[in-house]
Amino acid sequence: MDKLRVSLLGSTGMVGQKMVRLLSSHPFIELAKVSASPNKVGKKYKEAVKWIEEGEIPEAAQDLTVVSTSPEDHRDVDVVLSALPNELAEDVELKLVREGITVVSNSSPFRMDPEIPLINPEINWEHLRLLETQRQKRGWKGLMVKNPNCTAAILSMPLKPLLKYGLNKLVITTLQAVSGAGYNGLPFMSIGNNVIPYIKGEEDKIPKESGKMLGELQGDKIAYVKLDALVTATRVPVKVGHMGVVTALFNSPVNAEEVRKELMNFRAFPQDRNLPTAPKHPIRVLEGEDRPQPEIDVKAEGGMAVSVGRIRQEGDSIRFVVLGDNLVRGAAGITILTLEVMRELGYI
Amino acid sequence: MDKLRVSLLGSTGMVGQKMVRLLSSHPFIELAKVSASPNKVGKKYKEAVKWIEEGEIPEAAQDLTVVSTSPEDHRDVDVVLSALPNELAEDVELKLVREGITVVSNSSPFRMDPEIPLINPEINWEHLRLLETQRQKRGWKGLMVKNPNCTAAILSMPLKPLLKYGLNKLVITTLQAVSGAGYNGLPFMSIGNNVIPYIKGEEDKIPKESGKMLGELQGDKIAYVKLDALVTATRVPVKVGHMGVVTALFNSPVNAEEVRKELMNFRAFPQDRNLPTAPKHPIRVLEGEDRPQPEIDVKAEGGMAVSVGRIRQEGDSIRFVVLGDNLVRGAAGITILTLEVMRELGYI
Amino acid sequence: MDKLRVSLLGSTGMVGQKMVRLLSSHPFIELAKVSASPNKVGKKYKEAVKWIEEGEIPEAAQDLTVVSTSPEDHRDVDVVLSALPNELAEDVELKLVREGITVVSNSSPFRMDPEIPLINPEINWEHLRLLETQRQKRGWKGLMVKNPNCTAAILSMPLKPLLKYGLNKLVITTLQAVSGAGYNGLPFMSIGNNVIPYIKGEEDKIPKESGKMLGELQGDKIAYVKLDALVTATRVPVKVGHMGVVTALFNSPVNAEEVRKELMNFRAFPQDRNLPTAPKHPIRVLEGEDRPQPEIDVKAEGGMAVSVGRIRQEGDSIRFVVLGDNLVRGAAGITILTLEVMRELGYI
Amino acid sequence: MDKLRVSLLGSTGMVGQKMVRLLSSHPFIELAKVSASPNKVGKKYKEAVKWIEEGEIPEAAQDLTVVSTSPEDHRDVDVVLSALPNELAEDVELKLVREGITVVSNSSPFRMDPEIPLINPEINWEHLRLLETQRQKRGWKGLMVKNPNCTAAILSMPLKPLLKYGLNKLVITTLQAVSGAGYNGLPFMSIGNNVIPYIKGEEDKIPKESGKMLGELQGDKIAYVKLDALVTATRVPVKVGHMGVVTALFNSPVNAEEVRKELMNFRAFPQDRNLPTAPKHPIRVLEGEDRPQPEIDVKAEGGMAVSVGRIRQEGDSIRFVVLGDNLVRGAAGITILTLEVMRELGYI
């Protein structure tokens, strides 16, 4: 089987570097091209990047020549992966798709567009069928697939199995890592020894994007789930790992032990097909009363599993704490897994 | 007016040191004696203490000789303040009270005892009337007054003005500072760059102690308020400042602007009498969308005011974020303010 | 005595805010004007600033209208204090001085200029006599006085009394706080849980600026001290407080006890005249074997004293550890003290 | 080839856990037994340990039954590895060796004993010949081999190639990670946002142990190198990675470029024999002017390589910054590599 050749937009950023590392040992995806901002174009990747990922720059990437984001620089690859900053993504990605290039992207523009699949693979791989609608309605020559906001990617995982119990209201407090704001997002002086109880835009995105992902595909449309979610998003002085403290209120009591089993046994298409980036257990249920913790649990299954602990029932409520790697499950890994699913389903 | 002479148990600990500093400039309370663990008895305070508070050891305290916790060492003072660790407090404090000594204490034993006032001065100074019942029923020669758990001290402040709206359910996530576990409570290796989503005992104490403090004194009893509170207590890598993310669910919509005004205008007996440790505004309402923050707000009014921000309404819910200094409002300051109230009311 | 009216450039930055706070209670300096970047001009200070200093914005400053850096906006004050970023300072300050305005500045341009006094008040207040030369040679209508780099301000203090022993070589490692790079200087992701063993420009500045300050004024020139100093400057994840680990090699043994006394007894003009911002003991000698520490010692005497510990002799070497508040002794406070000295000496 | 069967003392501690993880995939060493404190004896390892290492507890270790430290519990293994705390190690290890068991240990007792090899494999594997003398003079039935203090293990690496240039004096400042004091060694309240410029015992150990390791084996004795080293050891708020800022003074100028090459090309017996835990490049020379950094460089070659940067010459001095993983190169890894060398040389 031929390898998929991909190019990567935003390859020198924090998420981009993580993709470069993850792809360096991928069995069937080959990083063929790297793109970065205009002042880096023409340099070798190893000269253009200020490498902060663990280990050395993968050998296969070191000498790649940085290309621009223009379509002409990406015609000879099978897919373009995008780790572009949100403010640049809209124009660049649209141009690529119009020119016939397939883009799988982490950036936020278009995520809530009804014809664009917003994919968290284990949750809603089936939404990729929207691509047919997309092609008809949009008239693009290429395809566009989006991944969710990092927090929504993590929180939507344990919500999926809970939906069937008749969720009435969600109260969520997030404790989010600094890397979620980007490498330069927060100065040490502002977040060191501190908590900032507000993250711009985040509290809306979480229920909106989750509601789209958890929705059912009905014909050529997704019936969004309307989540009555009260979210407060806070930033804590932790480098990697977004935590959510979730209180789910139901119309009648739900058994905590049953929920625990549902979460533990949760599997989906990526597991069934044994895709290389799929975690064996997408949701890892922890017993320790003081878990999950970023420093211990964030790298579970290479950062692709989310960890859930402190599952408890009181009256009509179920509470739990969920943690995920915002850079892997929430960004670089989810994009790669999405591409693996697309290939498995024949979209590429 | 003669000064009140007090002795201080647990004077070399973190909270004890803060009391030593606060008392060093007090207009009518004089720190006459300091007590510490047996191996320090007989030493000068400046030799017994590993001083970690800001500034130098107050001059008046430096050469005090450390005494034991036995009643005979505390007969010639008006009141004993206790910053003892919980595990030592029960025996020591009981012995003192039985011997006729009045104890105002931060430690946890006896807090929920029906005859013992659990005082957060602005909330329930009137509960000091329980002392008459205490005297009758317990037959102690001295008096015992308790202060609440540090988180309950902070959270109960904004809850008080909300009660009248018919609180249905509270969902609270706390982000608590490391100092709440004591100076040696948490190793850097465990909490640095981490969040621990569990604090033993804390999740029960908060609604229980708050329910007692918010209760009404009816005859010689307190009618506890039964708070339907779902609390998740987490530890974050912050030195000082406990934060609570509070979602209050009511039976019908409550106006956020009205709540804001209630909180801003909240005053009580300590403010009316202009007591020296009383903050002018017990609740400080902040407008900035990213406030309160420990690094900016924790020292407001010397650490005695709690800061509330992000007040917002959605449907039947009111949400806000509250922050307080766990070592001052939550411990050293609340004890001193309680003593000031007791003197003002003639209990001492 | 009339108050000195000053205006402040860079008033909304971290050092600027500290000056605003320090000046708010100053006995004879009045903050009459605040200046900030063009987009803030015309606003009230309280609207222009993102206040991060402790406590609230001083009342006297809250409603000051932000002015530009142009000379016309500063004609009616006695002195302009500058906390401008280095890259803006050169042009702005030169223009002011040429127009007849006296500038006392923290910024780096002109520091090594032979006609410009570089003042650390306790070390070289006498260098202010250079101002006469400056006036003659430069033909400026105003005066320009500079303060040193924050690390040089701190390190030069204990070096002064050591000079007379015949210093042969200095080996210095600095462990510098993040605030030294400015509020936005370092992202949490880069310095959290990390050490960066290099600070651009710093290793040169320290010996150069110290050599100028420690030099003797001979006629109208300063005879610089040539320090043979091997400096390695590192950045550590600490918010405030620059530390220097100093190894001084002499030509023959120097008695540690004698050095200790020299440092403890060090006094100078600011102490003699009891200037309001002068620390009583410019150098605080600590006995504890694990001191000084930023978290305990940095605020000594309001941040104006430097703390020295671990003084020990081995062979021809004397070693010690010095710590100072880089924002007060190293920036805001040193500027104000310099101004106090200038007034005392009649330069203003 | 049969596997070496080892048992591990102190298996539930931080270093012990790291050994468990490193051994779980070792080609020829099998972890056969785990030992821990008396209250854990009899439990399964997975129940006895509070696992803090990355990933899950290795499967092969999970169900091992914890044994005591008594010789009878270790008769059927080839070697005992010790990660015991220093205060327990002396008695336990001595008893084992007297009973005929070979011990390779990280703990500090006996390190400076002339008949006991203190091994940093790349530096002084030849010192293992001391074991013959040990056997003769001590009359122990087993063998005892020690590994150095973590900082000495790291610093001695780049010193080895420098010795030949005629080292005159060393001035060293260390910036050491908190894990060096053990998992519970330092409370967050003491070292968070702080530097502690003193580590008990450390400043002596570094030159003493390095002097022994760098010494030449002459007959049955080691001729210690007398290092004239002025060491100041500081603790910084970093979890893993000890840094040393080294100033080496020579009698005449030494070329920095030559030093760089010496360090880059440094190889020894473990590399020659391609031992599984040996790093390919024991010393990694970095070009970036702001390197090495703990967050980027500490895991190089699985934590077994030390990283050296900022090599520069000035006059008769050579300066550089060295960084190593105090838990791997400084503890768990060095012990395993020592055992590999011992087996290769036929001592086991």
CSV table of N, CA, C and O in Angstrom, one decimal, chain B residues 22 24-26 37 48 128 186 235 251 271 273 343 348:
chain,number,residue,atom,x,y,z
B,22,LEU,N,0.0,39.9,62.5
B,22,LEU,CA,-1.2,40.7,62.6
B,22,LEU,C,-1.4,41.4,64.0
B,22,LEU,O,-1.8,42.5,64.1
B,24,SER,N,1.0,42.1,66.0
B,24,SER,CA,2.1,43.0,66.4
B,24,SER,C,1.7,44.5,66.3
B,24,SER,O,2.3,45.3,67.0
B,25,SER,N,0.7,44.8,65.5
B,25,SER,CA,0.3,46.2,65.4
B,25,SER,C,-1.2,46.4,65.8
B,25,SER,O,-1.8,47.3,65.4
B,26,HIS,N,-1.7,45.5,66.6
B,26,HIS,CA,-3.1,45.6,67.0
B,26,HIS,C,-3.3,46.6,68.1
B,26,HIS,O,-2.6,46.7,69.0
B,37,SER,N,5.4,23.4,70.2
B,37,SER,CA,5.6,22.0,70.5
B,37,SER,C,6.7,21.8,71.6
B,37,SER,O,7.6,22.7,71.8
B,48,ALA,N,12.9,29.7,68.2
B,48,ALA,CA,12.1,28.5,68.0
B,48,ALA,C,11.4,28.5,66.7
B,48,ALA,O,11.0,27.5,66.2
B,128,LEU,N,-22.9,33.9,68.7
B,128,LEU,CA,-22.1,33.9,69.9
B,128,LEU,C,-23.0,33.8,71.2
B,128,LEU,O,-22.6,33.4,72.2
B,186,LEU,N,2.2,19.7,51.0
B,186,LEU,CA,2.3,19.1,49.7
B,186,LEU,C,3.7,19.3,49.2
B,186,LEU,O,4.2,20.4,49.1
B,235,ARG,N,-6.8,20.9,44.2
B,235,ARG,CA,-5.7,21.6,44.6
B,235,ARG,C,-4.9,22.1,43.4
B,235,ARG,O,-4.7,21.3,42.5
B,251,ASN,N,-35.1,28.5,42.0
B,251,ASN,CA,-36.4,28.0,41.4
B,251,ASN,C,-36.9,28.9,40.4
B,251,ASN,O,-37.8,28.6,39.6
B,271,GLN,N,-18.4,45.8,60.6
B,271,GLN,CA,-18.3,47.0,59.8
B,271,GLN,C,-19.0,48.1,60.6
B,271,GLN,O,-18.4,49.2,60.7
B,273,ARG,N,-19.4,48.5,63.7
B,273,ARG,CA,-18.6,48.9,64.9
B,273,ARG,C,-17.2,49.3,64.5
B,273,ARG,O,-16.4,49.6,65.4
B,343,ARG,N,-15.2,40.8,72.3
B,343,ARG,CA,-15.0,41.8,73.2
B,343,ARG,C,-16.0,43.0,73.1
B,343,ARG,O,-16.6,43.5,74.1
B,348,ILE,N,-15.9,39.0,76.7
B,348,ILE,CA,-14.6,39.0,77.3
B,348,ILE,C,-14.4,40.3,78.0
B,348,ILE,O,-14.7,41.3,77.5
